[in-house]
Coordinates of C-alpha atoms and ligand atoms in Angstrom, one line a residue:
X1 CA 119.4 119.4 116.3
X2 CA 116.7 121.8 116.8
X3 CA 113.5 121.5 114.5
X4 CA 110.6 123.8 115.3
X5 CA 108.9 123.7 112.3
X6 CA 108.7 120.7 110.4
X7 CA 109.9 118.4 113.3
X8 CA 105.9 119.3 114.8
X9 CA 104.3 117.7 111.9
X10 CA 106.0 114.5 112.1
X11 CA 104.6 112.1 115.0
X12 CA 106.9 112.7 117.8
X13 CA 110.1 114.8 118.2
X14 CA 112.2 111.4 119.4
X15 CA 114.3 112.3 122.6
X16 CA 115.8 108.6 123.0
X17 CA 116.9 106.3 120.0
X18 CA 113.3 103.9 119.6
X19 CA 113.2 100.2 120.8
X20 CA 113.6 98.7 117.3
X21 CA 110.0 97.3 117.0
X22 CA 108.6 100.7 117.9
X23 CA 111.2 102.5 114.7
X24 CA 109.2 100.0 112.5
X25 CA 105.6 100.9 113.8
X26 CA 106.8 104.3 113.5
X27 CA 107.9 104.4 109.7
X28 CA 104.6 102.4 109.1
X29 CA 103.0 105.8 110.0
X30 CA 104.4 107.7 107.1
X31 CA 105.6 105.0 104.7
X32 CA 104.4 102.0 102.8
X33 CA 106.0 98.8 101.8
X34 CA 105.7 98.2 97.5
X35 CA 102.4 95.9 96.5
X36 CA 103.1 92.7 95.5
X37 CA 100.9 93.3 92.6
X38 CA 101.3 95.4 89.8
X39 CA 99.3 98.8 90.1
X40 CA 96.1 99.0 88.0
X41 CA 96.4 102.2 86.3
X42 CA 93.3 103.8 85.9
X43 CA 91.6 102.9 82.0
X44 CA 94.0 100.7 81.3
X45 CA 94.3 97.2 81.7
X46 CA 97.3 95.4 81.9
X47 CA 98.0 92.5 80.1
X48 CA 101.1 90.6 79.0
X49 CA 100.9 91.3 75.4
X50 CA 100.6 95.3 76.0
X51 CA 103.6 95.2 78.3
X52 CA 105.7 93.7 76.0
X53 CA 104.6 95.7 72.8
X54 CA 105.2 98.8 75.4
X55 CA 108.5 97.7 76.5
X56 CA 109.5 97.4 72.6
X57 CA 107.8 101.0 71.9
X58 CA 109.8 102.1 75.2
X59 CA 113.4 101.3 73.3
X60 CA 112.6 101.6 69.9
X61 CA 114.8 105.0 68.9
X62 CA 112.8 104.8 65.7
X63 CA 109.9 107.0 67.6
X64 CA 111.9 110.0 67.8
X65 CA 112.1 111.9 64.5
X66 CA 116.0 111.3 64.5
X67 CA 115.9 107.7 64.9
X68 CA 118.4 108.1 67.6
X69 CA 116.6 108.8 71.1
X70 CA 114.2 106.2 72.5
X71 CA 112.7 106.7 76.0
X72 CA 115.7 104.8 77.3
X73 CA 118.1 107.1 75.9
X74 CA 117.1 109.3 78.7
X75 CA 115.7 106.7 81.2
X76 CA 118.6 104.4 80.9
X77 CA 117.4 100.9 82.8
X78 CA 121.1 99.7 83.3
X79 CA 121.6 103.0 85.0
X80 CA 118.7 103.4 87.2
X81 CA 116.3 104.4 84.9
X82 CA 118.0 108.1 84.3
X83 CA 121.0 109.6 81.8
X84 CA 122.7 110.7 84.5
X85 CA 123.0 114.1 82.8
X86 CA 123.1 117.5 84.5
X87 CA 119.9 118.3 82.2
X88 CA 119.4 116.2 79.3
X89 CA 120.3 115.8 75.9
X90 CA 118.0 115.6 73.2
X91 CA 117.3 115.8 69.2
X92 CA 119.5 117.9 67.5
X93 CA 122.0 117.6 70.7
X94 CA 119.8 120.4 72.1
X95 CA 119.8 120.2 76.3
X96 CA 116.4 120.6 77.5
X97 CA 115.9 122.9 80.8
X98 CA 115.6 120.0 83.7
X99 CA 117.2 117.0 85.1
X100 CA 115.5 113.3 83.6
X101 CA 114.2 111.5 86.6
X102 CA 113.9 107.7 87.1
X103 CA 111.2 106.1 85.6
X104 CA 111.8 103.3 88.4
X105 CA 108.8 103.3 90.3
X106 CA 106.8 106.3 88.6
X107 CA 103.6 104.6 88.7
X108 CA 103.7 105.5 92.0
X109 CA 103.9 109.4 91.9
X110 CA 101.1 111.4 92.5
X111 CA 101.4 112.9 88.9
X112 CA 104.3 113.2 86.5
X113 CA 107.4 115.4 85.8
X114 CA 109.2 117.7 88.5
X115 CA 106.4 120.1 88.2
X116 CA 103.7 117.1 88.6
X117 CA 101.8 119.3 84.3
X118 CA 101.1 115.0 83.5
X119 CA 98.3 113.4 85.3
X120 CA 99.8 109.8 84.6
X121 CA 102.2 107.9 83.1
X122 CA 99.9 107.7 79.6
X123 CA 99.8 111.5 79.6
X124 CA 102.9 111.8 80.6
X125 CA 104.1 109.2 77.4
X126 CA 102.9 111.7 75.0
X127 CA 105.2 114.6 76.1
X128 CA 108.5 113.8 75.4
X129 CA 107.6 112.1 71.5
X130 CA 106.6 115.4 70.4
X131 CA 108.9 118.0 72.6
X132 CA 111.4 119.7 70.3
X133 CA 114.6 119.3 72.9
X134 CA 113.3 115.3 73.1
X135 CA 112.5 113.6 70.6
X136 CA 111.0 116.2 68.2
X137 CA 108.4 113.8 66.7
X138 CA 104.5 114.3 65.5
X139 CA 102.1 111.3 66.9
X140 CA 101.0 111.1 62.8
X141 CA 105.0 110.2 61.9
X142 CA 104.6 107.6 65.2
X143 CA 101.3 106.2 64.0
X144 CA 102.9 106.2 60.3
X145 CA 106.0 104.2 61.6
X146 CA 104.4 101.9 63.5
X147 CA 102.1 101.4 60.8
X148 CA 105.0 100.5 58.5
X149 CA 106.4 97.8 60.3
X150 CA 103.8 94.2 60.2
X151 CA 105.3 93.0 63.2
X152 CA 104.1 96.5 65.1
X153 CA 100.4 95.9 63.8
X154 CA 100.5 92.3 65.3
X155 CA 101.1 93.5 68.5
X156 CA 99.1 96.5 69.0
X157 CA 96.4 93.8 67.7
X158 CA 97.1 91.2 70.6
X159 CA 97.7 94.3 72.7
X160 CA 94.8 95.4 72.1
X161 CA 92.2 92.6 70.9
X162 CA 89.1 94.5 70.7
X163 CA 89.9 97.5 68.7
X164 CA 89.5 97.5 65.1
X165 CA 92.1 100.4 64.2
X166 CA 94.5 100.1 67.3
X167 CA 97.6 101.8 65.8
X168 CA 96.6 104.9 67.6
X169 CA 99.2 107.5 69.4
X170 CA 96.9 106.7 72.2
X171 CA 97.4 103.6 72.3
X172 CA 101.0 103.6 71.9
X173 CA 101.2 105.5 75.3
X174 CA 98.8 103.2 77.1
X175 CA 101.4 100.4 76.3
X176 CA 104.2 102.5 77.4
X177 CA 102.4 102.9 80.6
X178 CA 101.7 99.1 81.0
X179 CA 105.4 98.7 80.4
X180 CA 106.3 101.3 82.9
X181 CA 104.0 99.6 86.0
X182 CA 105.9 96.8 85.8
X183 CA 109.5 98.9 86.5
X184 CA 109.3 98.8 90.5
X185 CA 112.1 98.0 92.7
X186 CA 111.8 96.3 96.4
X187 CA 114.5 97.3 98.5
X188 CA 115.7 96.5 102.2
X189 CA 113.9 99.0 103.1
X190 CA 110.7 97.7 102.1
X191 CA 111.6 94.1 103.8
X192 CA 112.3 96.1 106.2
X193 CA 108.8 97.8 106.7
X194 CA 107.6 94.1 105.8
X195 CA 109.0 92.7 109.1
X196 CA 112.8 91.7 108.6
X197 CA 114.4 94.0 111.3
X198 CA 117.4 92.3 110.2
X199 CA 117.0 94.0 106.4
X200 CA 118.6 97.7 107.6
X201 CA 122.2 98.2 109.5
X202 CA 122.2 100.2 112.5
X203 CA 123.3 103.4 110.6
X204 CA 120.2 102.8 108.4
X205 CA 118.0 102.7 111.1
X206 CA 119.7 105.5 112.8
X207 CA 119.4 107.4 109.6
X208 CA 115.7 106.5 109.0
X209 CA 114.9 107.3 112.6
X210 CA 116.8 110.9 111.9
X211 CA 115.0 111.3 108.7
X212 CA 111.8 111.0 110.9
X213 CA 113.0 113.3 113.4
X214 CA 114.3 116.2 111.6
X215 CA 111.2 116.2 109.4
X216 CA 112.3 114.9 106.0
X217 CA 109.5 113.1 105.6
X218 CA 107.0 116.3 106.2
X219 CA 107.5 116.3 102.4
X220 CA 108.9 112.8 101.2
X221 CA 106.6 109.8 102.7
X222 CA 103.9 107.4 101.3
X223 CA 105.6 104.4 99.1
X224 CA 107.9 106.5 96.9
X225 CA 109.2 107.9 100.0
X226 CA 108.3 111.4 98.4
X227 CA 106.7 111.7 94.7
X228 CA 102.9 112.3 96.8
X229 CA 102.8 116.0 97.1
X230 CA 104.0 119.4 96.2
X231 CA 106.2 122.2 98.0
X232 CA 108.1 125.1 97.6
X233 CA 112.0 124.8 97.3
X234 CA 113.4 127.0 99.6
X235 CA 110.8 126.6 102.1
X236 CA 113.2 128.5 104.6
X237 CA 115.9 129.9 102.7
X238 CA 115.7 129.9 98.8
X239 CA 119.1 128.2 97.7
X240 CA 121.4 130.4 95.3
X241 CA 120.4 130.5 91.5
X242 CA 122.7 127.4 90.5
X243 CA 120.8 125.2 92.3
X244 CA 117.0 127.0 91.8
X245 CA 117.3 128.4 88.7
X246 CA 115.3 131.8 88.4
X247 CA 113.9 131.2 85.0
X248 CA 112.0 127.5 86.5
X249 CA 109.4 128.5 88.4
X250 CA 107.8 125.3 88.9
X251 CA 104.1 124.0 89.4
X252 CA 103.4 127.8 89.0
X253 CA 104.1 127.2 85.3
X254 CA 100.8 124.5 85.7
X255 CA 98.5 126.4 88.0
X256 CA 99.4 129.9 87.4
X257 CA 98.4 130.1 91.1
X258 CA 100.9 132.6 93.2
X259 CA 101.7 130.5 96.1
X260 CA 103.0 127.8 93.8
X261 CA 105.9 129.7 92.3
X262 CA 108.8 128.1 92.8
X263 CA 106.8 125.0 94.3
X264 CA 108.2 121.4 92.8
X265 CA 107.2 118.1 93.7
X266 CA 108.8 116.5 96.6
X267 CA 111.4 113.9 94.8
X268 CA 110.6 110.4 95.2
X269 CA 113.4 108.8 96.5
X270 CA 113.8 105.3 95.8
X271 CA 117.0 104.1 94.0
X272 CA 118.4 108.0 94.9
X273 CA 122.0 107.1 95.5
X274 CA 121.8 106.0 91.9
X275 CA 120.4 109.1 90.3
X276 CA 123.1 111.3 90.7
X277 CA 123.1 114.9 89.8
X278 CA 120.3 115.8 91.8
X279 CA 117.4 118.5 91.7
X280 CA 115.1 119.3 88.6
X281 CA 118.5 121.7 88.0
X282 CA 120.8 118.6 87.9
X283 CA 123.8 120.6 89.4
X284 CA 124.3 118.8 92.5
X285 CA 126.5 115.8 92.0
X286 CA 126.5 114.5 95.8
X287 CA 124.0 112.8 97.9
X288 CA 125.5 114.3 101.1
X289 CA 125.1 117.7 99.6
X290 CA 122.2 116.9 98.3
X291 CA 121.0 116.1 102.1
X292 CA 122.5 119.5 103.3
X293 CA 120.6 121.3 100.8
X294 CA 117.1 120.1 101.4
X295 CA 118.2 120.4 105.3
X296 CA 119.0 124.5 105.1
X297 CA 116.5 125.3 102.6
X298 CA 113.7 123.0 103.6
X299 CA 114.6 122.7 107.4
X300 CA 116.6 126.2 108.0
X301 CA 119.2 124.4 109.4
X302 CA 122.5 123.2 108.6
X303 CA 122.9 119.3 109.8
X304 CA 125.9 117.8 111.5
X305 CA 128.0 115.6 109.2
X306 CA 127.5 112.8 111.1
X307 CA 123.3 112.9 110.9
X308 CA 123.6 113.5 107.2
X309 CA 126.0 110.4 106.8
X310 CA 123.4 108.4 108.7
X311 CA 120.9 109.7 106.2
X312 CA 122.9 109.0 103.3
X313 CA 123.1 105.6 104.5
X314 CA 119.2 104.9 104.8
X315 CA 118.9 106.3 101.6
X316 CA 120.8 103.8 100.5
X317 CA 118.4 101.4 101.6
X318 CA 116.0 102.4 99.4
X319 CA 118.3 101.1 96.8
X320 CA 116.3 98.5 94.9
X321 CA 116.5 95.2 92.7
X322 CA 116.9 96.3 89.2
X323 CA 113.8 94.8 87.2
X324 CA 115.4 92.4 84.7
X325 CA 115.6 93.6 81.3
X326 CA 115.9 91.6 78.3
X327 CA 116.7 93.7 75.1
X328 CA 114.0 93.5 72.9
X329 CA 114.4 92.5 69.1
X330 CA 112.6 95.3 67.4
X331 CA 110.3 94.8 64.2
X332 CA 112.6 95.6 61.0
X333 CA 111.7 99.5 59.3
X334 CA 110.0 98.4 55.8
X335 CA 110.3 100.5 52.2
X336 CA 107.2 102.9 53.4
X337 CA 108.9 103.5 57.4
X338 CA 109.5 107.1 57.6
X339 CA 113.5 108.3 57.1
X340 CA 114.9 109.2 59.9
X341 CA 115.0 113.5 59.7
X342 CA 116.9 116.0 61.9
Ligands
LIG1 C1 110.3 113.0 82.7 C2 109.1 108.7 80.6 C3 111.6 110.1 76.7 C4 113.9 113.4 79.4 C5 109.7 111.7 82.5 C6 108.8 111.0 83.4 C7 108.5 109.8 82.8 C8 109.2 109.7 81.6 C9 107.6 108.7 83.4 C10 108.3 111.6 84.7 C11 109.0 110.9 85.9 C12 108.7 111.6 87.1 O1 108.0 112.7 87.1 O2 109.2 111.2 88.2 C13 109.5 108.8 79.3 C14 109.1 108.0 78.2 C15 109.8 108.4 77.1 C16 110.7 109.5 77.5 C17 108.1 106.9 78.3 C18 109.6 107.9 75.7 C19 108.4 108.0 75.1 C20 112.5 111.0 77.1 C21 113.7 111.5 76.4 C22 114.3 112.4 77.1 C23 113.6 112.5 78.4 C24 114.1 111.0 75.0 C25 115.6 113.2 76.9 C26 115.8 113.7 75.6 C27 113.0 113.6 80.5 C28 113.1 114.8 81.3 C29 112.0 114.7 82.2 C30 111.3 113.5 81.9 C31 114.1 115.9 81.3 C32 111.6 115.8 83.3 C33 110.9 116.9 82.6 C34 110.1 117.8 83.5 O3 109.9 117.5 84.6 O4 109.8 118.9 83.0 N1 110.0 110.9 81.4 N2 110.5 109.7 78.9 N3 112.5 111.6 78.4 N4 111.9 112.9 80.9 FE1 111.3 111.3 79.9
LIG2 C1 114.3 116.9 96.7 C2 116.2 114.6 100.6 C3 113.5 117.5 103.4 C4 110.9 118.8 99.6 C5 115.1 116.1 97.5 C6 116.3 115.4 97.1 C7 116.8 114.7 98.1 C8 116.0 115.1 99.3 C9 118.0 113.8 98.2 C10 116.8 115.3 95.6 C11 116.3 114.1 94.9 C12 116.6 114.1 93.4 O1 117.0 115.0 92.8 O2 116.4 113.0 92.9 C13 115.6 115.2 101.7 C14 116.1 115.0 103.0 C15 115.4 115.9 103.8 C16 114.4 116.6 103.0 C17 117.2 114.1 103.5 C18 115.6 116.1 105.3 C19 116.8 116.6 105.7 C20 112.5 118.0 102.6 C21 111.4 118.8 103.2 C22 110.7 119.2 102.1 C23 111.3 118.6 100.9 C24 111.1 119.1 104.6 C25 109.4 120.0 102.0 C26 109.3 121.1 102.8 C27 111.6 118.5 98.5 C28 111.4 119.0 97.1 C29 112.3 118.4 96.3 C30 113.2 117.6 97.1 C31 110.2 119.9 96.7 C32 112.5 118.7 94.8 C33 113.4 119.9 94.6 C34 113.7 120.2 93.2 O3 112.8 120.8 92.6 O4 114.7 120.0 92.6 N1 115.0 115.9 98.9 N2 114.6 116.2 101.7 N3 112.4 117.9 101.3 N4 112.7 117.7 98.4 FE1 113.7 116.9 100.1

């Protein structure tokens, strides 16, 4: 199919299928295989003790106000780190305005939420604690709760050794962070771009070869396979109101710059087959749709079946193995832990 745009800023508009050697060499251009060490987020350090304490913190539903929504609630690890919800559900069964997205691999992302407002993942930790739709808390109640439970004090001790008061709200989002660095998922695909030709089928690497060619990864490259940069929805053709709702207008919301309305950050797509309903609107329940969508409104063009299926099917390649996650035992509430309100 026909690409005049966005086909030009990929490498080379591909004539003839690529030798298989040359496909990898090609992909290495625009993508990058996961680290085999965990990122080093920046003021931060990562330790053992504060991954644990921020794994607890991560499903302890004692930190909403409620006592019934953890971060799991909404970034549900047995089902690739989302709820799977059109938009989501929050305190007081209130449905906030966008669609939850993984927190698989989010260390990754240039910056965090659909609209990139959260420089990292610490920032970004502070958000949903205190959003009314979320989990409708205050940081003093969190500090107060934590505060209430010995077993918490230990571990922001060993978490964080050289702090005399280090029950802080601050804290408790650096260890959600450390926690979060560790949820990464290698996937064929990145044996793939580590050498194993064997790792993709042939529709994978036909699919990866068309998501090259047609210009996909313009806006979704880099290790996340997207996540890196910003652009508008509808680059071509805005799609109708369902899927771009008018009232969202984006990273215009967080630079109040005109060019940016409407303007989202391109999705990282690992582990996307598992994150169904798709876009920061949540409306889209198909992959394949999903695919069509991007390819009229980003590309201006409407895709033959048969390239989207072959898409569909290197997307699945990104499909990753699940980190394994042990429910934590969490400290027991005491007679001075806050009652759950709301
Ligand atoms: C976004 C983590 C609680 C719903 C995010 C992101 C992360 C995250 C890392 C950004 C991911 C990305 O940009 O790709 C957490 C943590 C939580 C928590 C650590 C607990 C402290 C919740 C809860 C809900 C929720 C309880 C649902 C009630 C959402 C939604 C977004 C989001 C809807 C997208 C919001 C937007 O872009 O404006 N969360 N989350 N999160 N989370 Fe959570
Ligand atoms: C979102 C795939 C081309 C920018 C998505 C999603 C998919 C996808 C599956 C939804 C992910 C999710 O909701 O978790 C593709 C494919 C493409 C393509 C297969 C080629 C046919 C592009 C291009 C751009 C772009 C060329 C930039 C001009 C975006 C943006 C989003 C997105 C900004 C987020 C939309 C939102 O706010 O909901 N892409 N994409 N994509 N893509 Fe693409």
């Amino acid at each position: 199919m026909h690409r005049p745009l966005l086909a030009a800023t990929a490498a080379s508009v591909l004539a003839a299928p690529l030798a298989a050697s040359e496909l990898r060499d090609t992909a290495l251009d625009y993508f990058a295989p996961l680290p085999s060490t965990l990122m080093a987020p920046k003021d931060n350090k990562i330790t053992p003790e504060k991954i644990d304490l921020g794994k607890a913190l991560f499903f302890d539903p004692r930190m909403s106000a409620s006592g019934v929504f953890s971060c799991n609630s909404c970034h549900n690890l047995a089902t690739g780190g989302d709820d799977n919800m059109p938009v989501s559900i929050g305190h007081g069964w209130q449905t906030g305005p966008r669609n939850s997205p993984t927190v698989l691999n989010s260390v990754f992302n240039v910056a965090q939420f659909w609209d990139g407002r959260a420089e990292d993942l610490k920032a970004q930790a502070k958000g949903p604690v205190q959003a009314g739709v979320e989990m409708a808390n205050t940081p003093e109640n969190v500090v107060a709760t934590l505060n209430s439970m010995p077993q918490y004090v230990e571990w922001f001790k060993g978490a964080f050794p050289d702090e005399a008061d280090p029950v802080t709200f601050d804290n408790f989002a650096k260890a959600i962070e450390a926690y979060e660095v560790t949820l990464t998922t290698p996937a064929p695909f990145d044996a793939y771009l580590n050498g194993n030709e064997d790792a993709l089928t042939a529709d994978q690497k036909a699919g990866l070869e068309l998501f090259i060619d047609n210009g996909c990864v313009a806006c979704h490259s880099g290790v996340n396979v997207g996540g890196h940069d910003y652009y508008p929805f509808g680059l071509i053709e805005k799609p109708g109101a369902d899927v771009l709702p008018e009232g969202d207008v984006g990273r215009f919301a967080v630079t109040e710059t005109a060019d940016d309305e409407y303007v989202f950050r391109a999705s990282p797509l690992r582990n996307v087959e598992l994150t169904a309903p798709y876009f920061h609107s949540g409306v889209v329940w198909g992959l394949k749709e999903a695919v069509q969508i991007m390819s009229i409104s980003q590309l201006g063009d409407k895709m033959p079946d048969a390239e989207v299926d072959k898409i569909v099917a290197f997307l699945g390649s990104l499909t990753g193995e699940m980190p394994e996650v042990v429910y934590p035992v969490l400290p027991p509430e005491t007679d001075t832990t806050p009652r759950p309100s709301g």
